[in-house]
mmCIF file of C-alpha atoms in Angstrom:
data_model
loop_
_atom_site.group_PDB
_atom_site.id
_atom_site.type_symbol
_atom_site.label_atom_id
_atom_site.label_comp_id
_atom_site.label_asym_id
_atom_site.label_seq_id
_atom_site.Cartn_x
_atom_site.Cartn_y
_atom_site.Cartn_z
ATOM 1 C CA MET V 13 83.634 71.213 67.867
ATOM 2 C CA LYS V 14 84.933 72.888 64.712
ATOM 3 C CA GLY V 15 82.153 74.538 62.731
ATOM 4 C CA LEU V 16 79.443 73.965 65.344
ATOM 5 C CA ARG V 17 78.881 77.672 66.004
ATOM 6 C CA ASN V 18 78.207 78.301 62.314
ATOM 7 C CA LEU V 19 75.869 75.308 62.178
ATOM 8 C CA LEU V 20 73.974 76.583 65.221
ATOM 9 C CA PHE V 21 73.712 80.038 63.673
ATOM 10 C CA GLU V 22 72.374 78.548 60.428
ATOM 11 C CA GLU V 23 69.852 76.503 62.412
ATOM 12 C CA GLN V 24 68.773 79.628 64.281
ATOM 13 C CA ILE V 25 68.088 81.388 60.966
ATOM 14 C CA ARG V 26 66.164 78.347 59.704
ATOM 15 C CA LEU V 27 64.026 78.280 62.838
ATOM 16 C CA GLU V 28 63.357 82.026 62.593
ATOM 17 C CA LYS V 29 61.982 81.477 59.089
ATOM 18 C CA ILE V 30 59.823 78.541 60.236
ATOM 19 C CA ILE V 31 58.453 80.548 63.179
ATOM 20 C CA LYS V 32 57.608 83.525 60.967
ATOM 21 C CA GLU V 33 55.862 81.409 58.306
ATOM 22 C CA THR V 34 53.980 79.310 60.869
ATOM 23 C CA LYS V 35 52.712 82.354 62.761
ATOM 24 C CA ALA V 36 51.473 83.872 59.487
ATOM 25 C CA ARG V 37 49.464 80.724 58.695
ATOM 26 C CA LEU V 38 48.018 80.580 62.217
ATOM 27 C CA ASP V 39 46.928 84.220 61.982
ATOM 28 C CA ASN V 40 44.765 83.233 59.005
ATOM 29 C CA ALA V 41 43.599 79.879 60.360
ATOM 30 C CA PRO V 42 39.866 79.294 61.015
ATOM 31 C CA ASP V 43 38.458 79.111 64.545
ATOM 32 C CA GLY V 44 38.028 75.748 66.233
ATOM 33 C CA ARG V 45 39.862 72.451 66.062
ATOM 34 C CA LEU V 46 39.466 69.276 64.039
ATOM 35 C CA ARG V 47 38.006 66.093 65.516
ATOM 36 C CA LEU V 48 38.119 62.804 63.617
ATOM 37 C CA SER V 49 35.465 60.130 64.026
ATOM 38 C CA ILE V 50 34.954 56.774 62.303
ATOM 39 C CA SER V 51 31.376 55.795 61.542
ATOM 40 C CA HIS V 52 30.592 52.601 59.610
ATOM 41 C CA ASN V 53 34.234 52.412 58.474
ATOM 42 C CA HIS V 54 34.055 55.943 57.101
ATOM 43 C CA MET V 55 36.111 58.847 58.405
ATOM 44 C CA GLN V 56 34.104 61.880 59.459
ATOM 45 C CA TYR V 57 35.357 65.354 60.294
ATOM 46 C CA TYR V 58 33.984 67.749 62.893
ATOM 47 C CA CYS V 59 34.834 71.352 63.696
ATOM 48 C CA CYS V 60 34.826 71.712 67.485
ATOM 49 C CA LYS V 61 35.300 74.664 69.778
ATOM 50 C CA GLU V 62 38.484 74.569 71.843
ATOM 51 C CA GLY V 63 38.009 72.276 74.846
ATOM 52 C CA LYS V 64 34.767 70.810 73.502
ATOM 53 C CA MET V 65 34.212 67.306 72.092
ATOM 54 C CA SER V 66 31.030 68.083 70.223
ATOM 55 C CA GLY V 67 31.078 70.130 67.066
ATOM 56 C CA ASN V 68 29.687 70.767 63.626
ATOM 57 C CA TYR V 69 29.950 68.094 60.975
ATOM 58 C CA ILE V 70 32.204 69.014 58.032
ATOM 59 C CA SER V 71 30.764 67.796 54.751
ATOM 60 C CA LYS V 72 32.828 66.434 51.867
ATOM 61 C CA GLU V 73 32.073 69.616 49.949
ATOM 62 C CA ASN V 74 33.794 71.589 52.724
ATOM 63 C CA LYS V 75 36.863 69.365 53.024
ATOM 64 C CA ALA V 76 39.052 72.448 52.663
ATOM 65 C CA LEU V 77 37.977 73.431 56.195
ATOM 66 C CA ALA V 78 39.129 70.057 57.538
ATOM 67 C CA GLN V 79 42.485 70.548 55.819
ATOM 68 C CA GLN V 80 42.857 74.031 57.291
ATOM 69 C CA LEU V 81 42.048 72.796 60.788
ATOM 70 C CA ALA V 82 44.464 69.865 60.458
ATOM 71 C CA GLN V 83 47.148 72.269 59.286
ATOM 72 C CA LYS V 84 46.356 74.557 62.214
ATOM 73 C CA SER V 85 46.834 71.747 64.747
ATOM 74 C CA TYR V 86 50.113 70.754 63.104
ATOM 75 C CA ASP V 87 51.347 74.369 62.965
ATOM 76 C CA ILE V 88 50.661 74.894 66.678
ATOM 77 C CA LYS V 89 52.881 71.919 67.515
ATOM 78 C CA ILE V 90 55.590 73.052 65.093
ATOM 79 C CA LEU V 91 55.530 76.592 66.472
ATOM 80 C CA HIS V 92 55.868 75.364 70.045
ATOM 81 C CA LEU V 93 58.841 73.142 69.184
ATOM 82 C CA ALA V 94 60.550 75.677 66.896
ATOM 83 C CA GLU V 95 60.304 78.454 69.504
ATOM 84 C CA LYS V 96 61.638 76.118 72.175
ATOM 85 C CA ARG V 97 64.659 75.112 70.087
ATOM 86 C CA TYR V 98 65.245 78.700 68.944
ATOM 87 C CA LEU V 99 65.529 79.913 72.527
ATOM 88 C CA GLN V 100 67.826 77.011 73.447
ATOM 89 C CA ILE V 101 70.171 77.763 70.529
ATOM 90 C CA LYS V 102 70.082 81.506 71.258
ATOM 91 C CA LYS V 103 71.133 80.787 74.833
ATOM 92 C CA ILE V 104 73.986 78.512 73.731
ATOM 93 C CA LEU V 105 75.277 81.052 71.203
ATOM 94 C CA LYS V 106 75.595 83.731 73.879
ATOM 95 C CA ASP V 107 78.771 82.226 75.289
ATOM 96 C CA TYR V 108 79.710 79.293 73.033
ATOM 97 C CA ALA V 109 82.865 79.273 70.889
ATOM 98 C CA ASP V 110 84.199 76.415 68.787
ATOM 99 C CA ASP V 111 87.621 76.783 70.369
ATOM 100 C CA GLU V 112 86.527 77.300 73.981
ATOM 101 C CA LEU V 113 88.287 74.140 75.229
ATOM 102 C CA GLU V 114 91.455 75.171 73.439
ATOM 103 C CA LYS V 115 91.286 78.631 75.004
ATOM 104 C CA VAL V 116 91.323 77.134 78.515
ATOM 105 C CA TYR V 117 94.726 75.646 77.739
ATOM 106 C CA LEU V 118 96.065 78.707 75.895
ATOM 107 C CA LYS V 119 95.151 81.009 78.796
ATOM 108 C CA GLU V 120 97.387 79.028 81.125
ATOM 109 C CA HIS V 121 100.869 80.398 81.830
ATOM 110 C CA LEU V 122 103.444 79.166 79.295
ATOM 111 C CA GLU V 123 105.304 77.308 82.026
ATOM 112 C CA ARG V 124 102.061 75.627 83.109
ATOM 113 C CA GLN V 125 101.328 74.643 79.503
ATOM 114 C CA LYS V 126 104.592 72.684 79.474
ATOM 115 C CA LEU V 127 103.260 70.589 82.366
ATOM 116 C CA ILE V 128 99.778 70.042 80.965
ATOM 117 C CA GLU V 129 98.499 67.553 78.404
ATOM 118 C CA PRO V 130 95.461 69.231 76.817
ATOM 119 C CA VAL V 131 92.323 67.150 76.340
ATOM 120 C CA GLU V 132 92.628 67.876 72.620
ATOM 121 C CA PRO V 133 95.584 69.157 70.582
ATOM 122 C CA THR V 134 95.444 72.882 69.887
ATOM 123 C CA TRP V 135 94.880 74.016 66.327
ATOM 124 C CA GLU V 136 98.533 75.024 66.060
ATOM 125 C CA GLN V 137 99.608 71.588 67.297
ATOM 126 C CA ARG V 138 97.316 69.882 64.785
ATOM 127 C CA ILE V 139 98.674 71.948 61.892
ATOM 128 C CA ILE V 140 102.263 71.208 62.899
ATOM 129 C CA GLU V 141 101.546 67.473 63.106
ATOM 130 C CA TRP V 142 99.645 67.561 59.791
ATOM 131 C CA LYS V 143 102.492 69.358 58.024
ATOM 132 C CA ARG V 144 105.064 66.993 59.551
ATOM 133 C CA ARG V 145 103.638 63.949 57.782
ATOM 134 C CA GLU V 146 105.839 63.322 54.779
ATOM 135 C CA TYR V 147 104.391 62.476 51.398
ATOM 136 C CA TYR V 148 105.590 61.992 47.856
ATOM 137 C CA GLY V 149 103.822 63.895 45.124
ATOM 138 C CA LYS V 150 103.387 63.065 41.485
ATOM 139 C CA ASP V 151 106.506 63.016 39.303
ATOM 140 C CA PHE V 152 107.000 65.613 36.590
ATOM 141 C CA GLN V 153 107.487 64.461 33.034
ATOM 142 C CA GLU V 154 110.907 65.100 31.533
ATOM 143 C CA GLY V 155 110.909 68.259 29.469
ATOM 144 C CA SER V 156 107.842 69.801 31.144
ATOM 145 C CA PRO V 157 108.223 73.518 31.992
ATOM 146 C CA VAL V 158 109.767 74.354 35.354
ATOM 147 C CA ILE V 159 107.368 76.675 37.184
ATOM 148 C CA LEU V 160 108.359 77.597 40.737
ATOM 149 C CA THR V 161 106.322 79.266 43.456
ATOM 150 C CA GLU V 162 107.668 82.111 45.581
ATOM 151 C CA ARG V 163 108.845 79.570 48.139
ATOM 152 C CA GLY V 164 110.593 77.487 45.513
ATOM 153 C CA GLU V 165 108.063 74.680 45.123
ATOM 154 C CA ARG V 166 107.564 73.287 41.637
ATOM 155 C CA VAL V 167 104.016 73.274 40.242
ATOM 156 C CA ARG V 168 102.531 72.357 36.869
ATOM 157 C CA SER V 169 100.917 75.591 35.695
ATOM 158 C CA LYS V 170 101.054 79.346 36.054
ATOM 159 C CA THR V 171 97.586 79.292 37.631
ATOM 160 C CA GLU V 172 98.714 76.816 40.277
ATOM 161 C CA LYS V 173 101.657 79.121 40.999
ATOM 162 C CA ILE V 174 99.229 82.037 41.478
ATOM 163 C CA MET V 175 97.144 79.892 43.838
ATOM 164 C CA ALA V 176 100.110 78.562 45.822
ATOM 165 C CA ASP V 177 101.613 82.049 46.191
ATOM 166 C CA PHE V 178 98.242 83.382 47.386
ATOM 167 C CA PHE V 179 97.987 80.668 50.044
ATOM 168 C CA ASP V 180 101.575 81.257 51.132
ATOM 169 C CA ARG V 181 101.194 85.038 51.411
ATOM 170 C CA HIS V 182 98.047 84.631 53.504
ATOM 171 C CA GLY V 183 99.533 82.046 55.865
ATOM 172 C CA ILE V 184 97.330 79.200 54.616
ATOM 173 C CA GLU V 185 99.088 75.864 55.035
ATOM 174 C CA TYR V 186 98.654 73.470 52.120
ATOM 175 C CA LYS V 187 100.077 70.337 50.552
ATOM 176 C CA TYR V 188 100.629 70.286 46.810
ATOM 177 C CA GLU V 189 99.641 67.067 45.039
ATOM 178 C CA CYS V 190 99.486 65.028 48.222
ATOM 179 C CA PRO V 191 98.366 61.484 47.272
ATOM 180 C CA LEU V 192 94.805 60.472 48.121
ATOM 181 C CA TYR V 193 93.385 56.984 47.656
ATOM 182 C CA LEU V 194 89.869 56.832 46.238
ATOM 183 C CA LYS V 195 88.106 53.495 46.165
ATOM 184 C CA GLY V 196 87.223 52.590 42.595
ATOM 185 C CA MET V 197 89.865 54.862 41.086
ATOM 186 C CA GLY V 198 93.069 54.298 43.017
ATOM 187 C CA THR V 199 95.568 56.944 44.069
ATOM 188 C CA ILE V 200 95.025 60.471 42.770
ATOM 189 C CA TYR V 201 96.886 63.699 43.446
ATOM 190 C CA PRO V 202 94.574 66.622 44.343
ATOM 191 C CA ASP V 203 96.052 69.951 43.296
ATOM 192 C CA PHE V 204 95.956 71.223 46.880
ATOM 193 C CA THR V 205 95.074 69.642 50.206
ATOM 194 C CA PHE V 206 94.236 71.680 53.325
ATOM 195 C CA LEU V 207 93.294 71.103 56.935
ATOM 196 C CA SER V 208 90.238 73.304 57.306
ATOM 197 C CA SER V 209 90.171 75.538 60.384
ATOM 198 C CA LYS V 210 86.360 75.651 60.067
ATOM 199 C CA THR V 211 85.722 71.898 60.171
ATOM 200 C CA GLY V 212 89.029 70.401 61.318
ATOM 201 C CA LYS V 213 88.885 67.994 58.352
ATOM 202 C CA GLU V 214 91.024 67.636 55.265
ATOM 203 C CA LEU V 215 89.685 69.506 52.291
ATOM 204 C CA TYR V 216 90.721 69.129 48.636
ATOM 205 C CA TRP V 217 90.966 71.775 45.923
ATOM 206 C CA GLU V 218 90.894 70.727 42.288
ATOM 207 C CA HIS V 219 91.500 73.406 39.677
ATOM 208 C CA CYS V 220 90.030 72.361 36.332
ATOM 209 C CA GLY V 221 92.249 74.341 34.014
ATOM 210 C CA MET V 222 91.157 73.201 30.551
ATOM 211 C CA VAL V 223 87.415 72.570 30.695
ATOM 212 C CA ASP V 224 87.026 73.671 27.067
ATOM 213 C CA SER V 225 88.969 70.526 26.090
ATOM 214 C CA PRO V 226 86.494 67.602 25.738
ATOM 215 C CA THR V 227 89.141 65.013 26.646
ATOM 216 C CA TYR V 228 90.218 66.938 29.761
ATOM 217 C CA ALA V 229 86.584 67.601 30.762
ATOM 218 C CA ARG V 230 85.703 63.891 30.555
ATOM 219 C CA SER V 231 88.719 63.036 32.700
ATOM 220 C CA MET V 232 87.748 65.626 35.331
ATOM 221 C CA ILE V 233 84.150 64.361 35.419
ATOM 222 C CA ARG V 234 85.411 60.837 36.150
ATOM 223 C CA LYS V 235 87.601 62.196 38.940
ATOM 224 C CA ILE V 236 84.776 64.257 40.480
ATOM 225 C CA GLU V 237 82.494 61.208 40.356
ATOM 226 C CA ALA V 238 85.205 59.205 42.145
ATOM 227 C CA TYR V 239 85.355 61.853 44.868
ATOM 228 C CA GLU V 240 81.578 61.682 45.279
ATOM 229 C CA ASN V 241 81.583 57.870 45.369
ATOM 230 C CA ASN V 242 83.989 58.163 48.314
ATOM 231 C CA GLY V 243 81.766 60.613 50.216
ATOM 232 C CA ILE V 244 83.698 63.759 49.253
ATOM 233 C CA PHE V 245 81.314 66.282 47.720
ATOM 234 C CA SER V 246 81.775 69.645 46.066
ATOM 235 C CA GLY V 247 80.816 72.442 48.433
ATOM 236 C CA GLU V 248 81.706 70.344 51.470
ATOM 237 C CA ARG V 249 85.220 68.858 51.378
ATOM 238 C CA LEU V 250 85.903 69.471 47.703
ATOM 239 C CA ILE V 251 86.562 72.875 46.155
ATOM 240 C CA LEU V 252 86.302 73.131 42.381
ATOM 241 C CA THR V 253 87.479 76.046 40.252
ATOM 242 C CA TYR V 254 87.423 76.241 36.478
ATOM 243 C CA GLU V 255 89.326 77.884 33.690
ATOM 244 C CA THR V 256 89.127 78.187 29.897
ATOM 245 C CA GLU V 257 91.179 80.026 27.322
ATOM 246 C CA GLN V 258 88.777 82.981 27.558
ATOM 247 C CA SER V 259 88.054 82.835 31.301
ATOM 248 C CA VAL V 260 91.005 82.575 33.683
ATOM 249 C CA LEU V 261 91.076 82.197 37.446
ATOM 250 C CA ASN V 262 91.951 85.366 39.356
ATOM 251 C CA THR V 263 92.957 86.091 42.939
ATOM 252 C CA GLU V 264 89.526 87.571 43.715
ATOM 253 C CA LYS V 265 87.890 84.202 43.017
ATOM 254 C CA ILE V 266 90.594 82.421 45.026
ATOM 255 C CA ALA V 267 89.963 84.771 47.965
ATOM 256 C CA GLN V 268 86.207 84.083 47.790
ATOM 257 C CA MET V 269 86.778 80.337 47.938
ATOM 258 C CA VAL V 270 89.254 80.669 50.814
ATOM 259 C CA GLU V 271 86.807 82.804 52.792
ATOM 260 C CA ARG V 272 83.969 80.349 52.204
ATOM 261 C CA TYR V 273 85.730 77.047 52.809
ATOM 262 C CA LEU V 274 89.021 77.512 54.635
#
């Protein structure tokens, strides 16, 4: 599964933090355990020794002790579960790779590969099929400047040319202004569409090039809201970059976004 290894690694880090914090609380927890008892429809708390049912009554004035003992009991359960899951994930990560099924096919002799139908298309096969799907982008207005990328593709701005050339030089397949239907808004044309090698899903990149223009900013906000209403959120399947007259997008920022999302 694309991206599963990273998710497992993130979960491992989360569990490490939980284990560390829980152990610290348990080190400072009071002795004994909490027993609850109802008497005349009133809840009563007792501090009992481990393995014993009888214990000392905890008065209302000392309710903090009952809270600490309840927290202790909870933390013991959390620690047990977190350590169990941590070890399971650590074991999986030792030999798990997102592309392990694909590697079985790729390790076969080329002549054998011709005779085999893989259980899932390889990443290369998926990219080829994705690129093969024809689409019609948005028309250019008559008289608008002709800006061409290094591979001869027409784009609408110098910044988009910089972005497209960066993707092309780094072997990142993209579609420029490939139509996307968003419920509630209709068909839009994201600046760039990718098939993410990290998640295996389509990902959209919108460059907001004139955010210091109130009219443009309002239009972009409506578009971003439409993305969100269709389950496409910034930081997940939507990349957003911004530009003003004083602050322009550079290749360093593009590279950071590519490293993070693509």
